[in-house]
Amino acid sequence: MKKWAWTWAGLMALAITVGSNAAERKLRVTATTSMVADLARQVGGDRVQVEALMGPGVDPHLYKATATDISKLQRAQVILYSGLLLEGKMDDLFAKMRGAKKKVYAVTQDLPKDKLLMPADGSGHPDPHVWFDVQLWSQCVPTVVRALSEADPGGKQVYEQSGKITQDKLAKLHHWAISRTGELPKENKILITSHDAFSYFGQAYGFEVVGLQGISTVTEAGLADVAKLGDFIKARKVKAIFVESSVAPTAIKRISADTGVKIGGELFSDAMGTPGQMEDGYDVGTYEGMIRHNINTVVNALK
């Protein structure tokens, strides 16, 4: 009996060691937002171990890296972030990581400049919320493929194949989005949210988009902004307005109370949902699930 117990213990220790070694062999990728992490997992598959710094409900505009985050970034073999100043408070950190010869990539860095939207807020930099145009987000895939391939040349063929599969999936999702949003009459396609995160969505799928705050949530909306939006809602007879998962809903709820317009639901804006939370057969903790949730929520409320 003692001999068997020892043998069993030895086998368990061996299994743990083998599993640990397998995990260590995977390419260690640290991503900032959940959308970037999802893209890395889609392209990397079983060859990568992806960790996201920001979870559900986290606002990347305001996010500051913790000591734990810095440790994760230092251990990573590849660092992926969204870019276009979305993670504005972390830009200096990324620059230091590059200076330390870390492999750091903004997934949006190779997007055509003429595809980027320049807000009329005088900020002078492009709107970073590119993931809401599924077709444009698909153009970030080659950058992820290159980033993983440069860190893991042996997996280049795998990453390239996974990249093509990912882009095919995104193409189908984009066509579904066009079809689903096409169910709304043009006069109903007015999307009002907490902050101006949906301009790419509006351009891609034919919506007039109005955000209470600008493209960043750093500056809060004033009383004049609230009053102006309320007047717009009444004048255009808007059917519903929406809160966002990563922005405090207080101001939108106030506008709803003042105007009598209903809140049509909660949209995922700067972060995806909770992984494993299923809705209509889709996991809202994935990019596809997030897009489907948002579009279904908007269409159902504005019908």
mmCIF file of C-alpha atoms in Angstrom:
data_model
loop_
_atom_site.group_PDB
_atom_site.id
_atom_site.type_symbol
_atom_site.label_atom_id
_atom_site.label_comp_id
_atom_site.label_asym_id
_atom_site.label_seq_id
_atom_site.Cartn_x
_atom_site.Cartn_y
_atom_site.Cartn_z
ATOM 1 C CA MET A 1 0.000 0.000 0.000
ATOM 2 C CA LYS A 2 2.788 2.412 0.895
ATOM 3 C CA LYS A 3 4.539 1.615 -2.364
ATOM 4 C CA TRP A 4 1.346 2.373 -4.318
ATOM 5 C CA ALA A 5 0.833 5.633 -2.419
ATOM 6 C CA TRP A 6 4.364 6.714 -3.231
ATOM 7 C CA THR A 7 3.912 5.793 -6.882
ATOM 8 C CA TRP A 8 0.660 7.740 -7.069
ATOM 9 C CA ALA A 9 2.231 10.773 -5.427
ATOM 10 C CA GLY A 10 5.111 10.562 -7.865
ATOM 11 C CA LEU A 11 2.775 10.422 -10.827
ATOM 12 C CA MET A 12 0.840 13.425 -9.563
ATOM 13 C CA ALA A 13 4.035 15.411 -9.101
ATOM 14 C CA LEU A 14 5.145 14.456 -12.606
ATOM 15 C CA ALA A 15 1.788 15.539 -14.065
ATOM 16 C CA ILE A 16 1.995 18.884 -12.298
ATOM 17 C CA THR A 17 5.556 19.391 -13.533
ATOM 18 C CA VAL A 18 4.620 18.507 -17.114
ATOM 19 C CA GLY A 19 1.602 20.841 -16.980
ATOM 20 C CA SER A 20 3.727 23.623 -15.546
ATOM 21 C CA ASN A 21 6.387 23.162 -18.223
ATOM 22 C CA ALA A 22 3.703 23.225 -20.946
ATOM 23 C CA ALA A 23 2.345 26.503 -19.592
ATOM 24 C CA GLU A 24 5.859 27.963 -19.477
ATOM 25 C CA ARG A 25 6.424 27.001 -23.103
ATOM 26 C CA LYS A 26 3.441 29.096 -24.192
ATOM 27 C CA LEU A 27 4.130 32.610 -25.384
ATOM 28 C CA ARG A 28 3.298 34.991 -22.528
ATOM 29 C CA VAL A 29 1.153 37.860 -23.793
ATOM 30 C CA THR A 30 -0.118 40.726 -21.669
ATOM 31 C CA ALA A 31 -2.880 42.884 -23.139
ATOM 32 C CA THR A 32 -4.490 46.029 -21.794
ATOM 33 C CA THR A 33 -8.188 45.884 -22.675
ATOM 34 C CA SER A 34 -10.407 42.842 -22.948
ATOM 35 C CA MET A 35 -10.949 43.491 -26.677
ATOM 36 C CA VAL A 36 -7.215 43.357 -27.373
ATOM 37 C CA ALA A 37 -6.856 40.245 -25.215
ATOM 38 C CA ASP A 38 -9.654 38.542 -27.156
ATOM 39 C CA LEU A 39 -7.918 39.331 -30.452
ATOM 40 C CA ALA A 40 -4.651 37.860 -29.123
ATOM 41 C CA ARG A 41 -6.426 34.667 -28.023
ATOM 42 C CA GLN A 42 -8.158 34.291 -31.388
ATOM 43 C CA VAL A 43 -4.891 34.602 -33.296
ATOM 44 C CA GLY A 44 -2.608 32.861 -30.795
ATOM 45 C CA GLY A 45 -4.781 29.886 -29.895
ATOM 46 C CA ASP A 46 -3.059 27.183 -27.854
ATOM 47 C CA ARG A 47 0.409 28.642 -28.412
ATOM 48 C CA VAL A 48 -0.212 31.703 -26.230
ATOM 49 C CA GLN A 49 -1.093 32.474 -22.635
ATOM 50 C CA VAL A 50 -2.948 35.797 -22.608
ATOM 51 C CA GLU A 51 -3.566 37.974 -19.586
ATOM 52 C CA ALA A 52 -5.655 41.168 -19.675
ATOM 53 C CA LEU A 53 -4.945 44.031 -17.286
ATOM 54 C CA MET A 54 -8.451 45.508 -17.511
ATOM 55 C CA GLY A 55 -11.568 43.477 -16.823
ATOM 56 C CA PRO A 56 -15.318 44.077 -17.304
ATOM 57 C CA GLY A 57 -16.544 47.570 -16.505
ATOM 58 C CA VAL A 58 -13.066 49.140 -16.472
ATOM 59 C CA ASP A 59 -12.595 52.506 -18.185
ATOM 60 C CA PRO A 60 -9.236 52.510 -20.065
ATOM 61 C CA HIS A 61 -9.293 56.310 -20.424
ATOM 62 C CA LEU A 62 -8.857 56.647 -16.655
ATOM 63 C CA TYR A 63 -6.879 53.482 -15.927
ATOM 64 C CA LYS A 64 -3.557 53.748 -14.132
ATOM 65 C CA ALA A 65 -1.205 50.772 -13.998
ATOM 66 C CA THR A 66 -0.692 49.223 -10.575
ATOM 67 C CA ALA A 67 2.527 47.680 -9.268
ATOM 68 C CA THR A 68 1.028 44.266 -10.091
ATOM 69 C CA ASP A 69 0.321 45.397 -13.659
ATOM 70 C CA ILE A 70 3.888 46.572 -14.118
ATOM 71 C CA SER A 71 5.136 43.201 -12.894
ATOM 72 C CA LYS A 72 2.877 41.440 -15.433
ATOM 73 C CA LEU A 73 4.145 43.681 -18.226
ATOM 74 C CA GLN A 74 7.753 43.001 -17.265
ATOM 75 C CA ARG A 75 7.181 39.218 -17.328
ATOM 76 C CA ALA A 76 5.375 39.311 -20.673
ATOM 77 C CA GLN A 77 7.144 38.293 -23.864
ATOM 78 C CA VAL A 78 4.692 40.375 -25.910
ATOM 79 C CA ILE A 79 2.715 43.451 -24.811
ATOM 80 C CA LEU A 80 -0.358 44.413 -26.819
ATOM 81 C CA TYR A 81 -2.422 47.530 -26.288
ATOM 82 C CA SER A 82 -5.139 49.294 -28.248
ATOM 83 C CA GLY A 83 -3.384 52.602 -28.903
ATOM 84 C CA LEU A 84 -4.577 55.949 -30.300
ATOM 85 C CA LEU A 85 -4.329 57.270 -26.711
ATOM 86 C CA LEU A 86 -7.118 55.014 -25.449
ATOM 87 C CA GLU A 87 -4.856 54.025 -22.543
ATOM 88 C CA GLY A 88 -3.619 57.603 -22.221
ATOM 89 C CA LYS A 89 -2.315 57.291 -18.673
ATOM 90 C CA MET A 90 -0.126 54.324 -19.650
ATOM 91 C CA ASP A 91 1.671 55.756 -22.696
ATOM 92 C CA ASP A 92 4.801 56.692 -20.751
ATOM 93 C CA LEU A 93 4.956 53.161 -19.365
ATOM 94 C CA PHE A 94 4.781 51.652 -22.850
ATOM 95 C CA ALA A 95 7.593 53.943 -23.982
ATOM 96 C CA LYS A 96 9.763 52.774 -21.076
ATOM 97 C CA MET A 97 9.002 49.138 -21.906
ATOM 98 C CA ARG A 98 10.092 49.714 -25.499
ATOM 99 C CA GLY A 99 13.252 51.352 -24.208
ATOM 100 C CA ALA A 100 13.912 48.186 -22.237
ATOM 101 C CA LYS A 101 13.717 46.222 -25.531
ATOM 102 C CA LYS A 102 10.307 44.689 -24.744
ATOM 103 C CA LYS A 103 8.127 43.711 -27.697
ATOM 104 C CA VAL A 104 5.343 46.300 -27.408
ATOM 105 C CA TYR A 105 2.693 46.828 -30.091
ATOM 106 C CA ALA A 106 -0.409 48.979 -30.463
ATOM 107 C CA VAL A 107 -2.833 46.796 -32.414
ATOM 108 C CA THR A 108 -4.100 49.908 -34.234
ATOM 109 C CA GLN A 109 -0.643 51.111 -35.298
ATOM 110 C CA ASP A 110 -0.924 49.890 -38.892
ATOM 111 C CA LEU A 111 -4.476 51.053 -39.608
ATOM 112 C CA PRO A 112 -4.770 53.352 -42.649
ATOM 113 C CA LYS A 113 -4.778 56.957 -41.441
ATOM 114 C CA ASP A 114 -7.658 57.847 -43.761
ATOM 115 C CA LYS A 115 -9.863 55.317 -41.944
ATOM 116 C CA LEU A 116 -9.440 57.034 -38.573
ATOM 117 C CA LEU A 117 -12.002 59.572 -37.400
ATOM 118 C CA MET A 118 -10.884 62.962 -36.150
ATOM 119 C CA PRO A 119 -13.346 64.337 -33.569
ATOM 120 C CA ALA A 120 -14.385 67.980 -33.714
ATOM 121 C CA ASP A 121 -13.349 68.556 -30.103
ATOM 122 C CA GLY A 122 -9.990 70.106 -30.898
ATOM 123 C CA SER A 123 -8.064 67.260 -29.272
ATOM 124 C CA GLY A 124 -5.963 66.744 -32.380
ATOM 125 C CA HIS A 125 -5.793 62.968 -32.159
ATOM 126 C CA PRO A 126 -7.982 60.238 -33.717
ATOM 127 C CA ASP A 127 -10.948 58.637 -32.018
ATOM 128 C CA PRO A 128 -9.552 55.390 -30.497
ATOM 129 C CA HIS A 129 -12.811 53.363 -30.445
ATOM 130 C CA VAL A 130 -12.098 51.558 -33.720
ATOM 131 C CA TRP A 131 -13.386 48.152 -32.546
ATOM 132 C CA PHE A 132 -17.005 49.221 -33.064
ATOM 133 C CA ASP A 133 -16.489 49.033 -36.830
ATOM 134 C CA VAL A 134 -15.996 45.274 -37.105
ATOM 135 C CA GLN A 135 -14.452 45.555 -40.557
ATOM 136 C CA LEU A 136 -11.897 48.104 -39.325
ATOM 137 C CA TRP A 137 -11.091 46.041 -36.228
ATOM 138 C CA SER A 138 -10.395 43.108 -38.548
ATOM 139 C CA GLN A 139 -7.563 45.165 -40.066
ATOM 140 C CA CYS A 140 -5.777 44.998 -36.694
ATOM 141 C CA VAL A 141 -5.347 41.228 -37.070
ATOM 142 C CA PRO A 142 -2.180 41.363 -39.239
ATOM 143 C CA THR A 143 -0.447 43.480 -36.582
ATOM 144 C CA VAL A 144 -1.240 40.858 -33.942
ATOM 145 C CA VAL A 145 -0.032 38.102 -36.280
ATOM 146 C CA ARG A 146 3.245 39.947 -36.798
ATOM 147 C CA ALA A 147 3.691 40.657 -33.088
ATOM 148 C CA LEU A 148 3.261 37.013 -32.094
ATOM 149 C CA SER A 149 5.357 35.747 -35.011
ATOM 150 C CA GLU A 150 8.296 38.015 -34.160
ATOM 151 C CA ALA A 151 8.298 36.728 -30.586
ATOM 152 C CA ASP A 152 7.674 33.105 -31.594
ATOM 153 C CA PRO A 153 9.018 32.499 -35.143
ATOM 154 C CA GLY A 154 8.263 28.788 -34.880
ATOM 155 C CA GLY A 155 4.565 29.539 -34.674
ATOM 156 C CA LYS A 156 4.437 31.988 -37.576
ATOM 157 C CA GLN A 157 2.523 29.653 -39.887
ATOM 158 C CA VAL A 158 0.004 28.858 -37.139
ATOM 159 C CA TYR A 159 -0.534 32.545 -36.381
ATOM 160 C CA GLU A 160 -0.974 33.411 -40.049
ATOM 161 C CA GLN A 161 -3.565 30.655 -40.496
ATOM 162 C CA SER A 162 -5.402 31.647 -37.317
ATOM 163 C CA GLY A 163 -5.315 35.259 -38.474
ATOM 164 C CA LYS A 164 -7.079 34.348 -41.716
ATOM 165 C CA ILE A 165 -9.710 32.343 -39.824
ATOM 166 C CA THR A 166 -10.235 35.247 -37.425
ATOM 167 C CA GLN A 167 -10.690 37.723 -40.269
ATOM 168 C CA ASP A 168 -13.199 35.382 -41.940
ATOM 169 C CA LYS A 169 -15.201 35.245 -38.696
ATOM 170 C CA LEU A 170 -15.104 39.020 -38.369
ATOM 171 C CA ALA A 171 -16.269 39.435 -41.978
ATOM 172 C CA LYS A 172 -19.332 37.298 -41.203
ATOM 173 C CA LEU A 173 -19.978 39.279 -38.017
ATOM 174 C CA HIS A 174 -19.748 42.548 -39.966
ATOM 175 C CA HIS A 175 -22.298 41.363 -42.534
ATOM 176 C CA TRP A 176 -24.617 40.227 -39.743
ATOM 177 C CA ALA A 177 -24.297 43.671 -38.143
ATOM 178 C CA ILE A 178 -25.254 45.375 -41.415
ATOM 179 C CA SER A 179 -28.279 43.097 -41.800
ATOM 180 C CA ARG A 180 -29.448 43.441 -38.189
ATOM 181 C CA THR A 181 -29.110 47.223 -38.008
ATOM 182 C CA GLY A 182 -30.813 47.430 -41.395
ATOM 183 C CA GLU A 183 -34.041 46.382 -39.676
ATOM 184 C CA LEU A 184 -34.359 49.921 -38.289
ATOM 185 C CA PRO A 185 -35.863 52.724 -40.370
ATOM 186 C CA LYS A 186 -33.429 55.563 -40.981
ATOM 187 C CA GLU A 187 -35.318 58.033 -38.778
ATOM 188 C CA ASN A 188 -34.926 55.693 -35.784
ATOM 189 C CA LYS A 189 -31.165 55.282 -36.137
ATOM 190 C CA ILE A 190 -30.148 57.838 -33.510
ATOM 191 C CA LEU A 191 -27.799 56.439 -30.875
ATOM 192 C CA ILE A 192 -27.353 58.422 -27.652
ATOM 193 C CA THR A 193 -24.876 57.149 -25.060
ATOM 194 C CA SER A 194 -22.823 58.260 -22.071
ATOM 195 C CA HIS A 195 -19.706 59.215 -24.041
ATOM 196 C CA ASP A 196 -18.733 59.516 -27.662
ATOM 197 C CA ALA A 197 -17.472 55.963 -28.142
ATOM 198 C CA PHE A 198 -19.687 54.894 -31.036
ATOM 199 C CA SER A 199 -18.714 57.148 -33.956
ATOM 200 C CA TYR A 200 -17.063 54.266 -35.845
ATOM 201 C CA PHE A 201 -20.175 52.197 -35.175
ATOM 202 C CA GLY A 202 -22.354 54.994 -36.519
ATOM 203 C CA GLN A 203 -20.266 55.391 -39.671
ATOM 204 C CA ALA A 204 -20.179 51.652 -40.354
ATOM 205 C CA TYR A 205 -23.850 50.909 -39.698
ATOM 206 C CA GLY A 206 -25.648 54.141 -40.532
ATOM 207 C CA PHE A 207 -26.393 55.728 -37.135
ATOM 208 C CA GLU A 208 -26.368 59.338 -36.045
ATOM 209 C CA VAL A 209 -24.376 59.149 -32.812
ATOM 210 C CA VAL A 210 -24.498 61.646 -29.953
ATOM 211 C CA GLY A 211 -22.451 61.181 -26.782
ATOM 212 C CA LEU A 212 -23.001 63.188 -23.606
ATOM 213 C CA GLN A 213 -19.244 63.309 -23.000
ATOM 214 C CA GLY A 214 -16.447 63.468 -25.573
ATOM 215 C CA ILE A 215 -14.321 60.576 -26.811
ATOM 216 C CA SER A 216 -12.578 60.472 -23.426
ATOM 217 C CA THR A 217 -14.289 60.216 -20.040
ATOM 218 C CA VAL A 218 -11.572 62.247 -18.312
ATOM 219 C CA THR A 219 -13.708 65.402 -18.416
ATOM 220 C CA GLU A 220 -17.204 65.156 -16.966
ATOM 221 C CA ALA A 221 -20.257 66.582 -18.718
ATOM 222 C CA GLY A 222 -21.544 69.916 -17.389
ATOM 223 C CA LEU A 223 -25.108 71.082 -16.777
ATOM 224 C CA ALA A 224 -25.147 72.844 -20.145
ATOM 225 C CA ASP A 225 -24.228 69.572 -21.904
ATOM 226 C CA VAL A 226 -27.040 67.745 -20.105
ATOM 227 C CA ALA A 227 -29.585 70.437 -21.000
ATOM 228 C CA LYS A 228 -28.467 70.556 -24.646
ATOM 229 C CA LEU A 229 -28.772 66.796 -25.034
ATOM 230 C CA GLY A 230 -32.199 66.849 -23.399
ATOM 231 C CA ASP A 231 -33.396 69.432 -25.932
ATOM 232 C CA PHE A 232 -32.004 67.330 -28.783
ATOM 233 C CA ILE A 233 -33.863 64.230 -27.541
ATOM 234 C CA LYS A 234 -37.163 66.090 -27.371
ATOM 235 C CA ALA A 235 -36.729 67.765 -30.753
ATOM 236 C CA ARG A 236 -35.829 64.524 -32.538
ATOM 237 C CA LYS A 237 -38.336 62.376 -30.590
ATOM 238 C CA VAL A 238 -35.636 59.847 -29.746
ATOM 239 C CA LYS A 239 -37.121 56.511 -28.667
ATOM 240 C CA ALA A 240 -34.415 55.384 -26.230
ATOM 241 C CA ILE A 241 -31.015 56.302 -24.807
ATOM 242 C CA PHE A 242 -28.325 54.002 -23.450
ATOM 243 C CA VAL A 243 -25.990 53.671 -20.485
ATOM 244 C CA GLU A 244 -22.529 52.119 -20.803
ATOM 245 C CA SER A 245 -20.941 49.382 -18.723
ATOM 246 C CA SER A 246 -17.710 51.317 -18.110
ATOM 247 C CA VAL A 247 -19.213 54.778 -17.459
ATOM 248 C CA ALA A 248 -21.248 55.884 -14.440
ATOM 249 C CA PRO A 249 -24.951 55.968 -15.465
ATOM 250 C CA THR A 250 -25.939 58.952 -13.280
ATOM 251 C CA ALA A 251 -26.080 61.600 -16.017
ATOM 252 C CA ILE A 252 -27.965 59.415 -18.515
ATOM 253 C CA LYS A 253 -30.489 58.460 -15.823
ATOM 254 C CA ARG A 254 -31.007 62.130 -15.072
ATOM 255 C CA ILE A 255 -31.628 62.903 -18.738
ATOM 256 C CA SER A 256 -34.081 60.018 -18.902
ATOM 257 C CA ALA A 257 -35.981 61.410 -15.913
ATOM 258 C CA ASP A 258 -35.983 64.959 -17.279
ATOM 259 C CA THR A 259 -37.120 64.062 -20.808
ATOM 260 C CA GLY A 260 -39.252 60.985 -20.198
ATOM 261 C CA VAL A 261 -37.263 58.959 -22.729
ATOM 262 C CA LYS A 262 -36.634 55.371 -21.699
ATOM 263 C CA ILE A 263 -33.229 53.808 -21.083
ATOM 264 C CA GLY A 264 -32.974 51.145 -23.750
ATOM 265 C CA GLY A 265 -30.327 49.074 -21.970
ATOM 266 C CA GLU A 266 -26.651 48.888 -21.148
ATOM 267 C CA LEU A 267 -24.029 48.806 -23.896
ATOM 268 C CA PHE A 268 -20.473 47.538 -23.647
ATOM 269 C CA SER A 269 -18.216 50.377 -24.751
ATOM 270 C CA ASP A 270 -14.603 50.377 -23.517
ATOM 271 C CA ALA A 271 -14.708 46.870 -22.043
ATOM 272 C CA MET A 272 -16.411 43.581 -22.884
ATOM 273 C CA GLY A 273 -18.761 41.724 -20.562
ATOM 274 C CA THR A 274 -18.064 39.078 -17.952
ATOM 275 C CA PRO A 275 -16.470 35.932 -19.476
ATOM 276 C CA GLY A 276 -18.883 33.004 -19.438
ATOM 277 C CA GLN A 277 -22.021 35.159 -19.243
ATOM 278 C CA MET A 278 -24.212 33.763 -22.002
ATOM 279 C CA GLU A 279 -26.837 35.756 -23.871
ATOM 280 C CA ASP A 280 -28.781 34.411 -26.858
ATOM 281 C CA GLY A 281 -26.139 31.717 -27.260
ATOM 282 C CA TYR A 282 -23.162 34.108 -27.195
ATOM 283 C CA ASP A 283 -20.603 34.804 -24.493
ATOM 284 C CA VAL A 284 -20.652 38.563 -23.805
ATOM 285 C CA GLY A 285 -17.117 38.178 -22.468
ATOM 286 C CA THR A 286 -15.940 37.775 -26.078
ATOM 287 C CA TYR A 287 -15.645 40.374 -28.815
ATOM 288 C CA GLU A 288 -18.312 38.711 -30.955
ATOM 289 C CA GLY A 289 -20.654 38.425 -27.971
ATOM 290 C CA MET A 290 -20.110 42.089 -27.111
ATOM 291 C CA ILE A 291 -20.933 43.241 -30.652
ATOM 292 C CA ARG A 292 -24.025 41.043 -30.865
ATOM 293 C CA HIS A 293 -25.255 42.199 -27.451
ATOM 294 C CA ASN A 294 -24.822 45.870 -28.339
ATOM 295 C CA ILE A 295 -26.518 45.647 -31.711
ATOM 296 C CA ASN A 296 -29.423 43.546 -30.461
ATOM 297 C CA THR A 297 -29.905 45.912 -27.525
ATOM 298 C CA VAL A 298 -29.894 48.994 -29.762
ATOM 299 C CA VAL A 299 -32.157 47.551 -32.468
ATOM 300 C CA ASN A 300 -34.697 46.147 -30.015
ATOM 301 C CA ALA A 301 -34.908 49.428 -28.082
ATOM 302 C CA LEU A 302 -35.109 51.730 -31.108
ATOM 303 C CA LYS A 303 -37.716 49.665 -32.945
#
